[in-house]
mmCIF file of C-alpha atoms in Angstrom:
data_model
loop_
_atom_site.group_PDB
_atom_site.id
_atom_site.type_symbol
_atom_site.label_atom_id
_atom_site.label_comp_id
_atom_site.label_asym_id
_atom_site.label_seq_id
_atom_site.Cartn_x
_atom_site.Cartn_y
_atom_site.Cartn_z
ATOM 1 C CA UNK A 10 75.642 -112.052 34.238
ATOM 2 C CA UNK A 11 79.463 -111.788 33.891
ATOM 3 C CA UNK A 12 79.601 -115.065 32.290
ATOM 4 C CA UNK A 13 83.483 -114.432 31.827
ATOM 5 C CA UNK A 14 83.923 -114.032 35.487
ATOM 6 C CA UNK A 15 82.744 -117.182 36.402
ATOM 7 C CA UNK A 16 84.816 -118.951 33.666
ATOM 8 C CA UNK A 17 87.831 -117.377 34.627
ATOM 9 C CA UNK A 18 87.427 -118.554 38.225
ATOM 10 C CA UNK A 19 86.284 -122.281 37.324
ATOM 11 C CA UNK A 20 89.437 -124.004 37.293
ATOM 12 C CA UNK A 21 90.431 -122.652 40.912
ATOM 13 C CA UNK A 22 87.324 -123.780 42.304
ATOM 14 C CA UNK A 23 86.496 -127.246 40.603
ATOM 15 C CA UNK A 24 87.295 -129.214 43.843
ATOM 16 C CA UNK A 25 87.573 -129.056 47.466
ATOM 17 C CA UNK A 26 91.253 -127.900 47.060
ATOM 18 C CA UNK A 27 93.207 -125.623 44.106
ATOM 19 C CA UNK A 28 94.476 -127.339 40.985
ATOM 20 C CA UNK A 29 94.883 -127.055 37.439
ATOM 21 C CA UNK A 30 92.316 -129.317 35.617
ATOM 22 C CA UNK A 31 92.959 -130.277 32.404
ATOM 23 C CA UNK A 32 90.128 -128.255 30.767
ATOM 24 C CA UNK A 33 89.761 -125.287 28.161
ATOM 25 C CA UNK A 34 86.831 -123.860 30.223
ATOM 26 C CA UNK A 35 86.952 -120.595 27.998
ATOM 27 C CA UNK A 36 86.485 -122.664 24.911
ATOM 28 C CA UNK A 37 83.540 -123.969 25.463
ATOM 29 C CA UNK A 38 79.823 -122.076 24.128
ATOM 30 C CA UNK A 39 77.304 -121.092 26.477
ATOM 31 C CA UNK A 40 73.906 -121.773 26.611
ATOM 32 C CA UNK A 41 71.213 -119.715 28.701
ATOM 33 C CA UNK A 42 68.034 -120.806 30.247
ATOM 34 C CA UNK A 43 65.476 -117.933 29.283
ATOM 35 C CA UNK A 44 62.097 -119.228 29.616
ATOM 36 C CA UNK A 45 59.757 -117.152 27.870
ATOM 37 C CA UNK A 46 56.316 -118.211 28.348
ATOM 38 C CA UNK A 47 56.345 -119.151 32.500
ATOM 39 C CA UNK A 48 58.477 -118.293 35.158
ATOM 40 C CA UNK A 49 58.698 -122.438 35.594
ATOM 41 C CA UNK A 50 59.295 -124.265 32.195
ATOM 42 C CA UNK A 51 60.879 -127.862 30.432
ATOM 43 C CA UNK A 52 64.369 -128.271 29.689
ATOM 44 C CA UNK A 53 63.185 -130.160 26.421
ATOM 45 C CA UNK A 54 61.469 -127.111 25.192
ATOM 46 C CA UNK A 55 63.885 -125.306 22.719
ATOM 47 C CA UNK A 56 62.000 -121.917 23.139
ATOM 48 C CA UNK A 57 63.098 -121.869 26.654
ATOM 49 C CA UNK A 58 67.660 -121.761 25.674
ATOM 50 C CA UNK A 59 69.761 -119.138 23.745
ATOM 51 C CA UNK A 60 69.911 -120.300 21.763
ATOM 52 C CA UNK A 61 67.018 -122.219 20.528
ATOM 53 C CA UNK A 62 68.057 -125.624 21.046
ATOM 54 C CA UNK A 63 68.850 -128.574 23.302
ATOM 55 C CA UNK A 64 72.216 -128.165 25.274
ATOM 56 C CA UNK A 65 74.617 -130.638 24.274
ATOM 57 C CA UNK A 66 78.457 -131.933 24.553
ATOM 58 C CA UNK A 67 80.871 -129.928 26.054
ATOM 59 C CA UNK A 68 78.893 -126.540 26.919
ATOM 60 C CA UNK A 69 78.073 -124.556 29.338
ATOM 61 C CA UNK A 70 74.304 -124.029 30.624
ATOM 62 C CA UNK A 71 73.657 -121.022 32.679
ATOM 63 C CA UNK A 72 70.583 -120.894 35.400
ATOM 64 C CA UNK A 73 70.468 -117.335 36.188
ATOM 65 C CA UNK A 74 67.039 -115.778 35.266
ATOM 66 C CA UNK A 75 65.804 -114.485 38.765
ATOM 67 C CA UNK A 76 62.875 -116.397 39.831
ATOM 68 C CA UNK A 77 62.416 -119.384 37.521
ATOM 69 C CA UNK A 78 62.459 -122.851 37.252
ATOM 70 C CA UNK A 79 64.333 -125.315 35.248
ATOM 71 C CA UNK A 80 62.492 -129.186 35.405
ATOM 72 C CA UNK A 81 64.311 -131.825 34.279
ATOM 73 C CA UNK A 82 61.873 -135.015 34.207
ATOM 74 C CA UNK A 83 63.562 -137.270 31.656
ATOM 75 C CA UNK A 84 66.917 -138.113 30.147
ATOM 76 C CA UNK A 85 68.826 -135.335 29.035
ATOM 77 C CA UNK A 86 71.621 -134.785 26.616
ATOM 78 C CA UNK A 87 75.453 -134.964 28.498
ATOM 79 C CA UNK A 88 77.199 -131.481 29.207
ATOM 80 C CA UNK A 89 79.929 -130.348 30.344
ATOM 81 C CA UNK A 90 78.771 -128.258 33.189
ATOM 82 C CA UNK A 91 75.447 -126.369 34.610
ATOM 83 C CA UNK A 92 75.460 -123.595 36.824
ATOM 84 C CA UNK A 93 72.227 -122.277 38.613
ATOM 85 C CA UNK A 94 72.131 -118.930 40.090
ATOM 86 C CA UNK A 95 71.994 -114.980 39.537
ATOM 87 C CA UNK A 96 71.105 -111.743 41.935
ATOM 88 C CA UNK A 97 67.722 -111.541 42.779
ATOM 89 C CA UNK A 98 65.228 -114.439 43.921
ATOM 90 C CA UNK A 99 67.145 -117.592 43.352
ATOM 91 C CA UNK A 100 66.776 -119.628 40.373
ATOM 92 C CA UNK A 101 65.982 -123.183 40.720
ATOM 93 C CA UNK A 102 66.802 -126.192 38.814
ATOM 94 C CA UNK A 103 64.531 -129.190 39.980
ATOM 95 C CA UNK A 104 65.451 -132.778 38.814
ATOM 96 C CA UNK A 105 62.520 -135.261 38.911
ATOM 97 C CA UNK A 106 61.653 -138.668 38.167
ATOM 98 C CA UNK A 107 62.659 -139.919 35.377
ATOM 99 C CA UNK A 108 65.061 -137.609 34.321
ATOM 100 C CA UNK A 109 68.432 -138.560 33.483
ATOM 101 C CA UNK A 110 71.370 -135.838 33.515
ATOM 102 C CA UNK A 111 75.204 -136.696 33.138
ATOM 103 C CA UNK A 112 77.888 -133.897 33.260
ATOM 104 C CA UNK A 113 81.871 -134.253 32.660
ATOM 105 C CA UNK A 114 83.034 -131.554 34.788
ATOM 106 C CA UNK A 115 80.297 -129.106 37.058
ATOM 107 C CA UNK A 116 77.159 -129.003 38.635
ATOM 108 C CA UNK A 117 76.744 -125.609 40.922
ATOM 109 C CA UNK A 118 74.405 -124.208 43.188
ATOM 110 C CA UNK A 119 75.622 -121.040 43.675
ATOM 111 C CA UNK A 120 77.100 -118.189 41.351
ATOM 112 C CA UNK A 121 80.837 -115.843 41.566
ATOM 113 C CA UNK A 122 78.568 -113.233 41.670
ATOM 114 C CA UNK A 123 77.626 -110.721 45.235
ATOM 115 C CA UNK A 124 74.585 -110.844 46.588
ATOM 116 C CA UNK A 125 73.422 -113.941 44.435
ATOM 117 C CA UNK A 126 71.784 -117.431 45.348
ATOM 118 C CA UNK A 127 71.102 -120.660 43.428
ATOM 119 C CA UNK A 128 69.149 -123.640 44.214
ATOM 120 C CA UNK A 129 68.646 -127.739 42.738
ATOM 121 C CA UNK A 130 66.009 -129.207 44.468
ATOM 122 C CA UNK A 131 65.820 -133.416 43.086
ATOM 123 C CA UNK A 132 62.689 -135.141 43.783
ATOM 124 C CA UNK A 133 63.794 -138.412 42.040
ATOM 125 C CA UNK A 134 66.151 -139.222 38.601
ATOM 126 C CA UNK A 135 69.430 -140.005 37.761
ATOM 127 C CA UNK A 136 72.628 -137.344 37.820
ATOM 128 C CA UNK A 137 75.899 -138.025 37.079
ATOM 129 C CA UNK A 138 78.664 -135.752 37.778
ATOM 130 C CA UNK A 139 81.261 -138.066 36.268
ATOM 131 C CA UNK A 140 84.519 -136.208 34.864
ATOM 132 C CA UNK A 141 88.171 -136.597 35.994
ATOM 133 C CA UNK A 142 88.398 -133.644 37.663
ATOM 134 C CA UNK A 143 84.119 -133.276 38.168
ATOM 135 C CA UNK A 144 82.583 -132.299 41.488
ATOM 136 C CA UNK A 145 79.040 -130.767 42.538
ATOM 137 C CA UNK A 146 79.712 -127.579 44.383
ATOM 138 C CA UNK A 147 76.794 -126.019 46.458
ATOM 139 C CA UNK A 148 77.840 -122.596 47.882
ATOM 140 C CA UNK A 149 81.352 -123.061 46.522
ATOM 141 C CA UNK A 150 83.476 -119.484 46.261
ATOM 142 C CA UNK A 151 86.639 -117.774 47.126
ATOM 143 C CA UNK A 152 85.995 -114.307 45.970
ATOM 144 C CA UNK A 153 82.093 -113.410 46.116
ATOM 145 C CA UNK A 154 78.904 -113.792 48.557
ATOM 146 C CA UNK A 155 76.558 -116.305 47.528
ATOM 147 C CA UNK A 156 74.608 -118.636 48.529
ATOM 148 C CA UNK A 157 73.944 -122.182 47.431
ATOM 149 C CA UNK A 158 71.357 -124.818 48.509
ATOM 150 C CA UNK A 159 70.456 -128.493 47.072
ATOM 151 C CA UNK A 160 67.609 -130.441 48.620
ATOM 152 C CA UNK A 161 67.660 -134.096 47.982
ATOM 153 C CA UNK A 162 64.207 -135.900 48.817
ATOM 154 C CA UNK A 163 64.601 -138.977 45.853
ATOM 155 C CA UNK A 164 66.766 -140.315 43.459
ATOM 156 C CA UNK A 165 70.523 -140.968 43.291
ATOM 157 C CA UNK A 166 73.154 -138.325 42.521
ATOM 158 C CA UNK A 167 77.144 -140.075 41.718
ATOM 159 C CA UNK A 168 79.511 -137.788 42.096
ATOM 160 C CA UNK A 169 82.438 -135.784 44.217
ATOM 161 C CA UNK A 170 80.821 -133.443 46.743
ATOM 162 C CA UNK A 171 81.970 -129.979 48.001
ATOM 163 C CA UNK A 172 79.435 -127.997 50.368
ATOM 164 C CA UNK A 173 80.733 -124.325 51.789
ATOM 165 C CA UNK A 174 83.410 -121.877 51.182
ATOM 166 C CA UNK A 175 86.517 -120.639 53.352
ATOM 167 C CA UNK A 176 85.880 -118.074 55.980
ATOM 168 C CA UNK A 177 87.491 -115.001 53.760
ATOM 169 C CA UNK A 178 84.443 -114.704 52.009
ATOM 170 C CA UNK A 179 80.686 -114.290 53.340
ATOM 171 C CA UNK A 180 79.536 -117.414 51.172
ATOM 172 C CA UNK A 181 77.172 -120.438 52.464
ATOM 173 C CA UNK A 182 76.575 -123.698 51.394
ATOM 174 C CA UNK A 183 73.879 -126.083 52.667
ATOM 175 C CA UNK A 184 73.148 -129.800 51.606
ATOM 176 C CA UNK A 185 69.476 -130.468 52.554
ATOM 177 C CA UNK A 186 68.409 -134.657 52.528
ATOM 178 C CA UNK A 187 65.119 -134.992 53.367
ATOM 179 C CA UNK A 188 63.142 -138.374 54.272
ATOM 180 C CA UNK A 189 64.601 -141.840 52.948
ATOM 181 C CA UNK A 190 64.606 -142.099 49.606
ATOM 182 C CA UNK A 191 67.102 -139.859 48.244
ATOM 183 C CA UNK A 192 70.939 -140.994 48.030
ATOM 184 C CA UNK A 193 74.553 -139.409 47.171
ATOM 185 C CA UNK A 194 77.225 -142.032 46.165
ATOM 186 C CA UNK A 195 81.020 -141.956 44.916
ATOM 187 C CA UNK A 196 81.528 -142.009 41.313
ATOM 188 C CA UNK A 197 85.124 -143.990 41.107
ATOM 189 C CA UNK A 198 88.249 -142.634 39.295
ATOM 190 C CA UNK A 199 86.825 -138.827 39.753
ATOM 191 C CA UNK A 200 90.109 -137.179 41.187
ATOM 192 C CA UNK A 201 88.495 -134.451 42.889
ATOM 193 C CA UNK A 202 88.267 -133.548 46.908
ATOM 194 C CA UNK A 203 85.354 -134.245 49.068
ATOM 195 C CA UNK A 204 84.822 -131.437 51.109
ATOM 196 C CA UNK A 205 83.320 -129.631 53.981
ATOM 197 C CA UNK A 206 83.899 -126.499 54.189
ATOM 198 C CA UNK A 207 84.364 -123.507 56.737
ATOM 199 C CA UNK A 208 80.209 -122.371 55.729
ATOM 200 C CA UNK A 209 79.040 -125.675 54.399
ATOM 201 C CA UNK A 210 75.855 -127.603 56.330
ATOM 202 C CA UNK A 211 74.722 -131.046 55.736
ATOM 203 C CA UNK A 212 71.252 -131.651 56.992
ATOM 204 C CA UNK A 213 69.351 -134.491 57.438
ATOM 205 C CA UNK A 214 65.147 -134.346 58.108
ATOM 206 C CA UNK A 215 64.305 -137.695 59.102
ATOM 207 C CA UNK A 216 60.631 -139.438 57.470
ATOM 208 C CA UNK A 217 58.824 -142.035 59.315
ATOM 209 C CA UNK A 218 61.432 -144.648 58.148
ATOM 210 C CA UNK A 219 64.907 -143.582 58.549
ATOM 211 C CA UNK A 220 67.337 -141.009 56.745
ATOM 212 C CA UNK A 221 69.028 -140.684 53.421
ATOM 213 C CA UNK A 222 72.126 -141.616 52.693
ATOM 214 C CA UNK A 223 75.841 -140.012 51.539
ATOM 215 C CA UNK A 224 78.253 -142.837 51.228
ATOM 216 C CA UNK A 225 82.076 -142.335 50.158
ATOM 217 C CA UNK A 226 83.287 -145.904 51.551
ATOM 218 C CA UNK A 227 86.918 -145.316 49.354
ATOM 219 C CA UNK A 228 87.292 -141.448 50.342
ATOM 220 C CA UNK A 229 88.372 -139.023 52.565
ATOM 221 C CA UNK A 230 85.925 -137.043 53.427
ATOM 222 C CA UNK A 231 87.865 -133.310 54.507
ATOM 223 C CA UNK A 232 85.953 -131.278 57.033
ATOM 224 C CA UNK A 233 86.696 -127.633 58.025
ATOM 225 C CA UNK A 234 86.439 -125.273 61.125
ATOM 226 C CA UNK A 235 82.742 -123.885 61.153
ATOM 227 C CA UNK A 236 81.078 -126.800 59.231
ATOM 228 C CA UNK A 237 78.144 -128.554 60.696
ATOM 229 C CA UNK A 238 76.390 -131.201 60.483
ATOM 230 C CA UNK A 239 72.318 -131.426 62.067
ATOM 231 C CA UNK A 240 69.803 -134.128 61.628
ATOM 232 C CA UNK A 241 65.950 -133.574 62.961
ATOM 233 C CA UNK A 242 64.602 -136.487 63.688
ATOM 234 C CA UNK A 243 60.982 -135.521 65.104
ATOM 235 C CA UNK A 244 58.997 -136.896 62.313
ATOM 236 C CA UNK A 245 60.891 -140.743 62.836
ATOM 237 C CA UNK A 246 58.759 -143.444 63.874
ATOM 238 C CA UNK A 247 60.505 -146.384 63.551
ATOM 239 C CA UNK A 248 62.592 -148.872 66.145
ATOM 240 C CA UNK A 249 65.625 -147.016 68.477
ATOM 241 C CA UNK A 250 69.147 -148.154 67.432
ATOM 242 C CA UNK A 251 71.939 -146.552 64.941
ATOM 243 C CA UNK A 252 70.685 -145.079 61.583
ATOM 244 C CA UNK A 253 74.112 -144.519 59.225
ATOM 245 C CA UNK A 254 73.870 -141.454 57.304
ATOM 246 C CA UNK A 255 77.318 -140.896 56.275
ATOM 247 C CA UNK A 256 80.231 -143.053 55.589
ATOM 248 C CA UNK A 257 84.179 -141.997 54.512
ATOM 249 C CA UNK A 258 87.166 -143.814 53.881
ATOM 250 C CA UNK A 259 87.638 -141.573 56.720
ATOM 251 C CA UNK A 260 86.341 -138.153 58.283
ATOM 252 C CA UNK A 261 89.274 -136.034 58.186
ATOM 253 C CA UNK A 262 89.011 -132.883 60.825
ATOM 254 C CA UNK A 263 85.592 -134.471 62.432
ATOM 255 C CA UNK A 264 87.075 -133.012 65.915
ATOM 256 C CA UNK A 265 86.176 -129.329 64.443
ATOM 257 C CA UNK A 266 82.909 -130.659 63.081
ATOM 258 C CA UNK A 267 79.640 -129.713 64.719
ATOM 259 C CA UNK A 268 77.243 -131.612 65.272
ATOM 260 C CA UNK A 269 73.340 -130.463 66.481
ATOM 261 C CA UNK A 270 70.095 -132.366 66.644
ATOM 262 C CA UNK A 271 67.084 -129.979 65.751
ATOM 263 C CA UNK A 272 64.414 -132.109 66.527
ATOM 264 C CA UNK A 273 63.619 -135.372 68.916
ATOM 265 C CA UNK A 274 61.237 -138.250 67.723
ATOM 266 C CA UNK A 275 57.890 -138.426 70.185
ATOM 267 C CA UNK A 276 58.796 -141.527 71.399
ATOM 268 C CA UNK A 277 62.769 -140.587 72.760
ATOM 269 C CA UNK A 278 65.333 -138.743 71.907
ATOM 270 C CA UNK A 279 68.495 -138.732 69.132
ATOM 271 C CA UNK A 280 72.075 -138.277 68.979
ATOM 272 C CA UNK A 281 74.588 -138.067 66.160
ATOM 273 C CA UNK A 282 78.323 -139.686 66.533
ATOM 274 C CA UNK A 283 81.085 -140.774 64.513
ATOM 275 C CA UNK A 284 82.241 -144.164 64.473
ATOM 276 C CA UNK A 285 85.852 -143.763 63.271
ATOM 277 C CA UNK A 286 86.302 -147.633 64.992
ATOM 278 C CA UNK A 287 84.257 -149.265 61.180
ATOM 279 C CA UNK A 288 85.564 -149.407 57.821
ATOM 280 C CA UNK A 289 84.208 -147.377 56.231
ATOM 281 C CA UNK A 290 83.873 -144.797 59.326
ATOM 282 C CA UNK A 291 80.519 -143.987 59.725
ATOM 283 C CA UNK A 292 77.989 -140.812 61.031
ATOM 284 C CA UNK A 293 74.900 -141.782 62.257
ATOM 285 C CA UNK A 294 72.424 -141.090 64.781
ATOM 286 C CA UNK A 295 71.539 -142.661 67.284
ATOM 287 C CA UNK A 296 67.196 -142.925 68.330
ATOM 288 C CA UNK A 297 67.271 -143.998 71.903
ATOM 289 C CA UNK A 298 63.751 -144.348 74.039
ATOM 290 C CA UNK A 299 64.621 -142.146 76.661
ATOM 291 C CA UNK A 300 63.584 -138.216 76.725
ATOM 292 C CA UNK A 301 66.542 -135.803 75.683
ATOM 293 C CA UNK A 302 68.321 -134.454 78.966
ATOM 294 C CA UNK A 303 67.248 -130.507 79.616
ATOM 295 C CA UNK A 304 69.753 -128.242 80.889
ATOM 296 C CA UNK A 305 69.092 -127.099 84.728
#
């Protein structure tokens, strides 16, 4: 991997818009995941980093052996950043319950490398993305195609989101909640940019109880040409009304924002809308008993 690449590209890119953090990115060490024994292995076991030990403090940690899996199921020490991805079959860092991990500046799906994909899938656990100038980027680039996916079906992530890239490059970035259990929420005095971007998609998969949540009550939330948001709802089975899924300070540029149900519960049909009348503004959908409308 050109590990110097994607430092020298870090501080353009740690937020929805350019700035200069405050950071020494090139002085920090490296560590690599390089499982040896299993394409899937702990993050507690030593013989799976170069070097052989635990990362800790301000380092780097590099997902980007094709294929494999990273597990996280308990607490971790802090870093400074991780970054999952490489050419090839995606890696895949998966967060479960239990686990516990707190960064000061990055968490990445998604790699400044062509051709490349990355993936965090969290089941349940605790992550903290928690730095001034932190954020969690999933498909985040301005120079390179990649691709970038985190799936959310438990636990609670704290941080300063950015989803997509601009339309100059051929990147994606997609934001998967599934069910009801999982939830992203603000972590306050982070000076970063929530954003939306040109190829960024938020989807929601409704369980049998509702949705997960995103809330930003305190933040604008910036939203680009091209981004999208979809919910399917055909597996909900509870009572028609409004199900919040979102909520911003407010949703800056929601007229460009597209908005697509995938899939109708049995029992009616949904809709998704923005209330910019509440504080905090709100997206939800809405499960009404009536049939969706077919086009003649």
């Amino acid at each position: 991997m050109k590990i110097q690449a994607h430092i020298a590209l870090l501080c353009a890119l740690c937020g929805g818009a350019l700035f200069s953090a405050p950071v020494d990115y090139a002085s920090e060490p490296t560590f690599k995941w390089v499982p040896t024994r299993s394409k899937k292995g702990n993050w507690c076991d030593v013989k799976n980093w170069q070097p052989q030990k635990i990362p800790s403090g301000k380092v780097v940690v590099f997902c980007a052996v094709p294929g494999t899996v990273a597990v996280i199921d308990k607490t971790v020490p802090e870093l400074s950043r991780v970054i999952v991805g490489s050419t090839g079959s995606a890696p895949v860092l998966l967060i479960e319950k239990g686990a516990e991990l707190r960064l000061t500046s990055t968490l990445r799906a998604g790699v400044h490398e062509d051709n490349s994909s990355g993936a965090i899938e969290m089941t349940g656990g605790l992550v903290e993305v928690k730095g001034k100038w932190s954020v969690l980027q999933v498909g985040r680039t301005l120079t390179n195609s990649t691709q970038g996916v985190m799936t959310m079906s438990g636990g609670l992530l704290r941080g300063v989101l950015v989803v997509g890239s601009p339309p100059t490059v051929t990147a994606s970035g997609k934001l998967l909640m599934k069910g009801s259990e999982a939830k992203i929420a603000d972590y306050p005095g982070v000076g970063s940019t929530l954003l939306l971007d040109h190829s960024g998609e938020i989807a929601f998969v409704l369980d049998a109880n509702g949705g997960a949540r995103i809330d930003y009550p305190d933040r604008v939330f910036e939203i680009k040409k091209g981004a999208r948001v979809s919910v399917d709802a055909s597996a909900y089975q509870g009572k028609t009304g409004r199900i919040t899924l979102m909520t911003a300070a407010r949703f800056q540029g929601r007229s460009v924002l597209e908005m697509l149900v995938t899939g109708h519960p049995a029992q009616g049909s949904a809709e998704i809308g923005i209330d910019d009348s509440s504080k905090p503004q709100t997206l939800y959908v809405r499960i009404s008993g009536q049939k969706p409308k077919t086009a003649p």
